[in-house]
CSV table of C-alpha atoms in Angstrom, one decimal:
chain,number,residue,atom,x,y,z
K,1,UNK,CA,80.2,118.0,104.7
K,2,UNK,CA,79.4,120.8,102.8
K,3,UNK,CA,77.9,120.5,99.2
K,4,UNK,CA,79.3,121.6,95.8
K,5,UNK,CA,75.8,123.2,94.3
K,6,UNK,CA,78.3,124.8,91.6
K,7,UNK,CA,79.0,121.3,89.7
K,8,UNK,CA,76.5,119.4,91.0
K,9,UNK,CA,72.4,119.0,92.1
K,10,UNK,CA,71.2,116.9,94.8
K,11,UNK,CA,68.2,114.5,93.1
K,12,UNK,CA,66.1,111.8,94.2
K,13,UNK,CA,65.5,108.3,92.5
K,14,UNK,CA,62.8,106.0,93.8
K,15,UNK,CA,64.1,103.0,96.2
K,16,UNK,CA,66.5,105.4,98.4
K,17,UNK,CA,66.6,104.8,101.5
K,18,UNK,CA,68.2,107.0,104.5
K,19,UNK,CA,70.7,104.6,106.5
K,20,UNK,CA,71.9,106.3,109.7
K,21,UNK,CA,71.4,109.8,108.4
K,22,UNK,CA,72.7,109.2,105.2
K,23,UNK,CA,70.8,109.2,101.8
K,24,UNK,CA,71.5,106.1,100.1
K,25,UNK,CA,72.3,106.4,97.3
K,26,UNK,CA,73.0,110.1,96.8
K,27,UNK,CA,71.9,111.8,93.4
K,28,UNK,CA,73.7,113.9,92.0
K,29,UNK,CA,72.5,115.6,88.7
K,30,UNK,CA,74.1,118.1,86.4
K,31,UNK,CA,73.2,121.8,88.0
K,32,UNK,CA,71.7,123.1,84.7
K,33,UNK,CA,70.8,121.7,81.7
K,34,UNK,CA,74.3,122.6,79.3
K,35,UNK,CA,76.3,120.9,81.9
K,36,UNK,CA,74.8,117.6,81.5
K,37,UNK,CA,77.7,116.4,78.6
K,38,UNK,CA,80.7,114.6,79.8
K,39,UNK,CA,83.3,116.9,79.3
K,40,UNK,CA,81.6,119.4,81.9
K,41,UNK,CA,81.4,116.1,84.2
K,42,UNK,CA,84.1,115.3,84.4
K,43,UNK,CA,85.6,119.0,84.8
K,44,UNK,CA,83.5,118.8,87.8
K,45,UNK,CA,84.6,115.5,88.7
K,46,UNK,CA,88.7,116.6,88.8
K,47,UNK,CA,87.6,120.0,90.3
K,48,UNK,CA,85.7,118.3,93.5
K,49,UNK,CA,87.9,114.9,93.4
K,50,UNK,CA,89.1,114.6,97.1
K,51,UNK,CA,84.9,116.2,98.1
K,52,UNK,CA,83.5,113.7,95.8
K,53,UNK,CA,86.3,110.6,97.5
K,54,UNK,CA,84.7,111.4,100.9
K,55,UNK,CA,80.9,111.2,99.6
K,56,UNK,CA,81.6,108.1,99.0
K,57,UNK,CA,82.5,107.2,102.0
K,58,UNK,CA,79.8,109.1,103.8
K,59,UNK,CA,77.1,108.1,101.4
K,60,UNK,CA,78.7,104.2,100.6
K,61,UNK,CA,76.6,105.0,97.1
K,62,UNK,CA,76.5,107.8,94.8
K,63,UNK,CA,74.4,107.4,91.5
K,64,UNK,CA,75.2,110.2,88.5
K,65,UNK,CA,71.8,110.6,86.5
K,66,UNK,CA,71.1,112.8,84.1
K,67,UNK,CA,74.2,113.4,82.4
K,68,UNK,CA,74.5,112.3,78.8
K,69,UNK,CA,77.2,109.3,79.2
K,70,UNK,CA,77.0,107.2,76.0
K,71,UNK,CA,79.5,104.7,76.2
K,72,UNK,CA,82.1,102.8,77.3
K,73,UNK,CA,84.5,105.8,76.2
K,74,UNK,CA,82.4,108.3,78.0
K,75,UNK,CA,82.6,105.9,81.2
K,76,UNK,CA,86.6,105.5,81.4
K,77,UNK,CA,86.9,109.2,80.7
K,78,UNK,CA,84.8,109.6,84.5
K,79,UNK,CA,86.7,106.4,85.9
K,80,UNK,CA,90.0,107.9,84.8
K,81,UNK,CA,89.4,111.6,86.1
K,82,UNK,CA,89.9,110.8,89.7
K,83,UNK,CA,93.5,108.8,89.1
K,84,UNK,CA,92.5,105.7,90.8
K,85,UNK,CA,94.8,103.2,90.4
K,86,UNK,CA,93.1,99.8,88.3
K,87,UNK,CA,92.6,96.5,90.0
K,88,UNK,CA,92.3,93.2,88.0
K,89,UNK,CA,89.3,91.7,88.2
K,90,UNK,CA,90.0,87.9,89.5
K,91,UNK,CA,86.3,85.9,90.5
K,92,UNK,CA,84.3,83.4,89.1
K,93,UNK,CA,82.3,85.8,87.1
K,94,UNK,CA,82.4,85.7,83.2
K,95,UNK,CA,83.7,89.2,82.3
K,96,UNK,CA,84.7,90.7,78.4
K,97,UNK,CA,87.4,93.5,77.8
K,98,UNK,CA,85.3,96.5,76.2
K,99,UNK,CA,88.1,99.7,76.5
K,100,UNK,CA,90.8,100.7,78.6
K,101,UNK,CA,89.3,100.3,82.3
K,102,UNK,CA,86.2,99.3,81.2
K,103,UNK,CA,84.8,95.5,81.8
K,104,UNK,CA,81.3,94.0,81.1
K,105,UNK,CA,79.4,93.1,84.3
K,106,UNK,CA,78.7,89.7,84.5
K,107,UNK,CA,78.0,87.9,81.9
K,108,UNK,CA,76.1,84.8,83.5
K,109,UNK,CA,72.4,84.4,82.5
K,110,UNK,CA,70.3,87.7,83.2
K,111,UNK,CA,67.7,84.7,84.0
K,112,UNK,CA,69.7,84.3,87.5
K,113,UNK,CA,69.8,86.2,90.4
K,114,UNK,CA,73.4,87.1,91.5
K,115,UNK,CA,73.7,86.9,95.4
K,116,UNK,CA,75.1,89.7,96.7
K,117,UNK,CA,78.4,89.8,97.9
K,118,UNK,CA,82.2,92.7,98.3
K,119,UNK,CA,83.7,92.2,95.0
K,120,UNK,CA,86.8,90.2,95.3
K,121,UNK,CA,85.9,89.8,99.1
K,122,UNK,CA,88.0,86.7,99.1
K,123,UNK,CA,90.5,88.2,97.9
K,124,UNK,CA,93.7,89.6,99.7
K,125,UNK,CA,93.6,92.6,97.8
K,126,UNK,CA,90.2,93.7,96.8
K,127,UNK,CA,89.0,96.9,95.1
K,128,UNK,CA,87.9,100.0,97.5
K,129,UNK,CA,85.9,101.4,94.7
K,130,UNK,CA,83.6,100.0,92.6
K,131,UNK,CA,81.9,102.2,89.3
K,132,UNK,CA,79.2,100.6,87.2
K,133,UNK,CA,77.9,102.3,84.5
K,134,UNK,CA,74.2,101.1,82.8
K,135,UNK,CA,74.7,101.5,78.8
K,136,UNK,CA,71.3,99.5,78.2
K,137,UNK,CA,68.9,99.6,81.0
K,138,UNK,CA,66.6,96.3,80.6
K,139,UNK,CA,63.0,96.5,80.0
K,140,UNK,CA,62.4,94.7,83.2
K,141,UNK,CA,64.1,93.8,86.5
K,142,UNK,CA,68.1,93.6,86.2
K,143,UNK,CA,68.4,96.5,89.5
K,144,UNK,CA,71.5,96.0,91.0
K,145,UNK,CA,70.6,95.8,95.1
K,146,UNK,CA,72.6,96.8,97.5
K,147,UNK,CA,73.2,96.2,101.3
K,148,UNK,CA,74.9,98.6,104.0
K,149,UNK,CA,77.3,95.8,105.5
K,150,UNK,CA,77.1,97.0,108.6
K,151,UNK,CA,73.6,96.7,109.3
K,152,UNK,CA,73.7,93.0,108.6
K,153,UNK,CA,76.7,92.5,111.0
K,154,UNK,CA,74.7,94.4,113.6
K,155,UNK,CA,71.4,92.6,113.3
K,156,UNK,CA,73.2,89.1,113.3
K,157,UNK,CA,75.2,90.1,116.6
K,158,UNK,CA,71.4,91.1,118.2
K,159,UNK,CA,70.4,87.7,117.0
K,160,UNK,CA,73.1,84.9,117.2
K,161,UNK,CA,76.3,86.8,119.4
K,162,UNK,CA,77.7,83.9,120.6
K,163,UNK,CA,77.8,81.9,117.3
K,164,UNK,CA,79.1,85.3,115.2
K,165,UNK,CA,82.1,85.8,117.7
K,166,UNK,CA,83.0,82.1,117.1
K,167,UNK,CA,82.9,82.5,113.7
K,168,UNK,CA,84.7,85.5,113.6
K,169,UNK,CA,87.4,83.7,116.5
K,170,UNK,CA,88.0,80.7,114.1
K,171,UNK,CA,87.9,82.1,110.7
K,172,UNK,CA,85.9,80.6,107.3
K,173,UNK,CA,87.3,79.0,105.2
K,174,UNK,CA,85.8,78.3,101.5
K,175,UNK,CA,86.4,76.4,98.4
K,176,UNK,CA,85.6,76.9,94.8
K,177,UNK,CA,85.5,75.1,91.7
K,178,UNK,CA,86.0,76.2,88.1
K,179,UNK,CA,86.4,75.0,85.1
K,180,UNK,CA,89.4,75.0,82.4
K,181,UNK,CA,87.3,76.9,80.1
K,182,UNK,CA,85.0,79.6,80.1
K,183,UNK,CA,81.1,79.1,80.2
K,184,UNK,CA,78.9,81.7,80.0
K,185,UNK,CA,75.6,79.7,80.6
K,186,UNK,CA,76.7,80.0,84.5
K,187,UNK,CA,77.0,83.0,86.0
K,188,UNK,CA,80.4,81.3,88.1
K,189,UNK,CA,81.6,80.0,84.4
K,190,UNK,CA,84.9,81.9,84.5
K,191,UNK,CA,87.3,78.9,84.1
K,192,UNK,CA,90.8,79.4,85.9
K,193,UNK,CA,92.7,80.2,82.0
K,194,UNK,CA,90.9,83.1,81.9
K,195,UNK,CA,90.9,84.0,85.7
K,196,UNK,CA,94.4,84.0,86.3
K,197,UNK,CA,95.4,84.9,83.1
K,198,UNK,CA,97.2,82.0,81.6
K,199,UNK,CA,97.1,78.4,80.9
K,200,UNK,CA,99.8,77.3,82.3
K,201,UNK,CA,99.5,75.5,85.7
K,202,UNK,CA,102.9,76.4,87.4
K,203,UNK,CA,102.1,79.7,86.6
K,204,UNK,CA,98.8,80.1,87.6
K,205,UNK,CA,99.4,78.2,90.6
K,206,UNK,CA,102.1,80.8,91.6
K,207,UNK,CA,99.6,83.5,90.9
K,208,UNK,CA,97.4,82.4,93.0
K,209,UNK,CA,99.1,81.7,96.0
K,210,UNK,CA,99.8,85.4,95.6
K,211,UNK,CA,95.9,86.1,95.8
K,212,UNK,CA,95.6,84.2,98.8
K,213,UNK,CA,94.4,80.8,97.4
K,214,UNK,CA,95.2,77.3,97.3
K,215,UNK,CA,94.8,75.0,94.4
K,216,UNK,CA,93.7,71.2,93.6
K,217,UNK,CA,93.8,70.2,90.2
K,218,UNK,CA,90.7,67.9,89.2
K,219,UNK,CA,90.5,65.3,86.5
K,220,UNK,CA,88.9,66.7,84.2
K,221,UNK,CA,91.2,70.0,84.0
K,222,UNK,CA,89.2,72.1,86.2
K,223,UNK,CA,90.5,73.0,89.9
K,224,UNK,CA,89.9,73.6,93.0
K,225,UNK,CA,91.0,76.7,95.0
K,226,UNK,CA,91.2,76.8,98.6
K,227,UNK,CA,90.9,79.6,100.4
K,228,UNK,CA,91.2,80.6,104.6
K,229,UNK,CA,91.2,81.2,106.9
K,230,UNK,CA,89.4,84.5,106.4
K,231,UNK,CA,87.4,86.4,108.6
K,232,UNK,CA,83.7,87.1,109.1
K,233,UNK,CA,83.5,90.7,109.8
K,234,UNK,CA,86.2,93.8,109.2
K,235,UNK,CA,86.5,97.4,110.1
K,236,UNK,CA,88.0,99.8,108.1
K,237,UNK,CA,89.6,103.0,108.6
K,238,UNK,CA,87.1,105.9,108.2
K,239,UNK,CA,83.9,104.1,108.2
K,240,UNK,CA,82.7,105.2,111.8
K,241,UNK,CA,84.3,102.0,113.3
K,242,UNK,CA,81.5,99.9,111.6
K,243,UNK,CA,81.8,96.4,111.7
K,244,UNK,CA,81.5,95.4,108.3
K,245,UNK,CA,80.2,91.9,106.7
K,246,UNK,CA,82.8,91.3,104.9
K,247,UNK,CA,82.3,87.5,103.8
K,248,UNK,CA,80.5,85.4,101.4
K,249,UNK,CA,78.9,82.6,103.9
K,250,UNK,CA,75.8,83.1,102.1
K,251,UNK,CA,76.5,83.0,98.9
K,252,UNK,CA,78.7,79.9,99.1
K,253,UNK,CA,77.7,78.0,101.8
K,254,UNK,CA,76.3,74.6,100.5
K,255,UNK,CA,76.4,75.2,96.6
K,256,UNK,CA,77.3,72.9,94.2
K,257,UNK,CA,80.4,74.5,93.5
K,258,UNK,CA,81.2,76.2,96.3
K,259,UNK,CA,81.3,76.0,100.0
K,260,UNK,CA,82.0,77.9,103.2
K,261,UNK,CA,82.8,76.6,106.6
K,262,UNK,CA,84.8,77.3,109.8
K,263,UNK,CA,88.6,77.6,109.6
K,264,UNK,CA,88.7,74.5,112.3
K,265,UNK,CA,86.8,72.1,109.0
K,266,UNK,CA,82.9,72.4,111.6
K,267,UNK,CA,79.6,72.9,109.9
K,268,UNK,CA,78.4,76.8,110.0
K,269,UNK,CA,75.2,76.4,111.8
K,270,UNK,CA,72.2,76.2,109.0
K,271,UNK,CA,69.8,78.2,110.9
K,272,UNK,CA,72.4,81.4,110.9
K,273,UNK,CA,73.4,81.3,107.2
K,274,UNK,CA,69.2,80.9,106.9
K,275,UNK,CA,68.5,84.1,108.9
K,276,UNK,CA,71.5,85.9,107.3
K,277,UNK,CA,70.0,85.2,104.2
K,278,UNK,CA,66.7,86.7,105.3
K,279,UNK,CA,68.4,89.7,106.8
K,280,UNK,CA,70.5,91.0,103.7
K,281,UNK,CA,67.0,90.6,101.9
K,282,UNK,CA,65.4,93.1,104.2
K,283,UNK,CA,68.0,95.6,104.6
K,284,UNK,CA,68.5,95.7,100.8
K,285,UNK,CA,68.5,98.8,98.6
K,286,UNK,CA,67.6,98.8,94.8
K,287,UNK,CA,66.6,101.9,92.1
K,288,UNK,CA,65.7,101.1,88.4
K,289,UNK,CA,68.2,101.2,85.7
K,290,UNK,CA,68.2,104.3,83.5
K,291,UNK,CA,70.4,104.9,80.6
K,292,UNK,CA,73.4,106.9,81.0
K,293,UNK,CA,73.2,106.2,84.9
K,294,UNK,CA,76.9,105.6,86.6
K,295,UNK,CA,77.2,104.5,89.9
K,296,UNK,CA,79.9,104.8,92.8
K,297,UNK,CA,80.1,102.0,95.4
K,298,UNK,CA,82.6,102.0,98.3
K,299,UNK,CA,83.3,98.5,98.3
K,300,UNK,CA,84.3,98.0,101.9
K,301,UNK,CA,80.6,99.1,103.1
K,302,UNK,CA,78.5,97.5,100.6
K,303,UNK,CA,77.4,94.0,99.5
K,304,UNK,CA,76.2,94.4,96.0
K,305,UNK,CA,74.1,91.7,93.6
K,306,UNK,CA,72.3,91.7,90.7
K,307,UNK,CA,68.2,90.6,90.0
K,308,UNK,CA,67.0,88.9,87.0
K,309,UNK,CA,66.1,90.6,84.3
K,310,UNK,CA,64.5,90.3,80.7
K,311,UNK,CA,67.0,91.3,78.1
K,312,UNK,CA,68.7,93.5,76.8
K,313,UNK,CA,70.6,94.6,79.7
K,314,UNK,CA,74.1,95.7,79.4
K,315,UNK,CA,75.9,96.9,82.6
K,316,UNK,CA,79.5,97.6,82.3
K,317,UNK,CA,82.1,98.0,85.5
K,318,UNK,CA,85.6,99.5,86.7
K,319,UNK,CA,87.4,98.1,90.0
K,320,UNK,CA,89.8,100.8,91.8
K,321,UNK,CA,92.3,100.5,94.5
């Protein structure tokens, strides 16, 4: 693909990591020092959208540095310049309004490590794009890690192919529990009102079955949602035929609010969901916050989490079709 060096300026940031010949993430920087303010970003943004949609793809990451985004303003300007249609967040995740498109990260205790997972992964219609944009970088920890999905389906197939083609044969099926309310001491304290938008139970059981879920209402007005069968891995058009991870096995398996099993109600196997574990560790990918930083992930080739991190730290987010 060829390069834009008009608009933009190929940089490096410590943590990249080259993934099957591609540099992940990409840095782009502004190509000379009075084109680093917003409105000459995102001129260059709408004058190299379609380049810039494919990089994305190529690269899976793509991290703006050096341009002087300030705020939550300055970020929806960017998220708006491509005309990407908006996606409603709907996850377990504690989440505030700031502007327009613009959303907090989650809001669970920075104290926590958040596993990494596809946003909305369970989801039958999940984002394809996800932009994060680091307003307060923390004095320590708080990276956001990511994983090329692929990688992890391959090294799993190496290691357990019979049990991952069973798995993906049968389907998964997984449950979680929330609350009525909010509660922001957990980062899964979304309660349903919130995540579906209404507190009214006919209504937000018909929106969910929508989304793909099932729902069990629990004595103490919490619930249950049920949702399978789904599958293990998934390809996607454009992405090389790679067989993307595209579960959350890990990060619900066993949990005391969640869980993950086959489609046919048998145990997952300990041992894999171990080594899985192990695996999206290793393959991981993670550069330290800076201010002003916005980041572009394709969501159908990249798990994503968050590491623990001494406050302030203030990350907010956008979800695109």
């Amino acid at each position: 693909m060829e390069f834009s060096r008009k608009d933009f300026k190929v940089g490096k940031c410590q943590g990249q990591k080259l993934v099957d010949g591609e540099t992940m993430p990409l840095v782009l920087q502004p190509p000379e020092a009075d084109k680093a303010d917003v409105v000459s970003l995102v001129l260059a943004l709408k004058t190299n959208k379609d380049w810039f949609e494919k990089l994305i793809i190529k690269n899976s990451a793509v991290l703006l540095r050096g341009f002087d985004v300030k705020d939550a303003q300055d970020f929806n300007d960017i998220v708006e310049a491509f005309g990407w249609e908006d996606i409603r967040y709907v996850g377990p995740a504690p989440r505030t309004h700031v502007y327009k498109r613009v959303w907090t990260a989650n809001e669970g205790p920075l104290s926590e490590f958040i596993y990494y997972h596809h946003e909305m992964v369970l989801i039958k219609e999940f984002p394809k794009k996800l932009l994060l944009f680091c307003e307060v970088p923390p004095p320590e920890g708080g990276e956001t890690p990511f994983v090329p999905s692929f990688r992890v389906t391959e090294r799993m197939l190496k290691e357990f192919p019979e049990a991952i083609e069973e798995i993906d044969a049968k389907g998964l099926n997984y449950t979680f529990t929330a609350l009525s309310k909010d509660d922001t001491s957990s980062m899964r304290g979304r309660g349903w009102e919130d995540a579906f938008g209404t507190s009214d139970r006919a209504e937000a059981e018909r929106r969910a079955k929508a989304l793909g879920m099932d729902m069990e209402w629990l004595p103490n007005g919490g619930v249950k949602t049920i949702l399978g069968p789904r599958s293990l891995t998934k390809v996607f058009e454009g992405r090389k035929g790679r067989r993307m991870w595209f579960n959350t096995v890990v990060g619900m398996h066993g949990k005391e609010l969640s869980s993950a099993c086959l489609a046919d109600g048998t145990e997952i196997p300990e041992k894999v969901v171990k080594r899985c574990e192990e695996i999206i560790e290793e393959e991981s990918i993670q550069f330290k916050w800076e201010k002003g930083d916005v980041l572009f992930f394709d969501n159908l080739a990249l798990l994503h989490g968050r590491r623990p991190a001494k406050p302030p730290r203030r990350v907010l987010v956008a979800t695109c079709k």
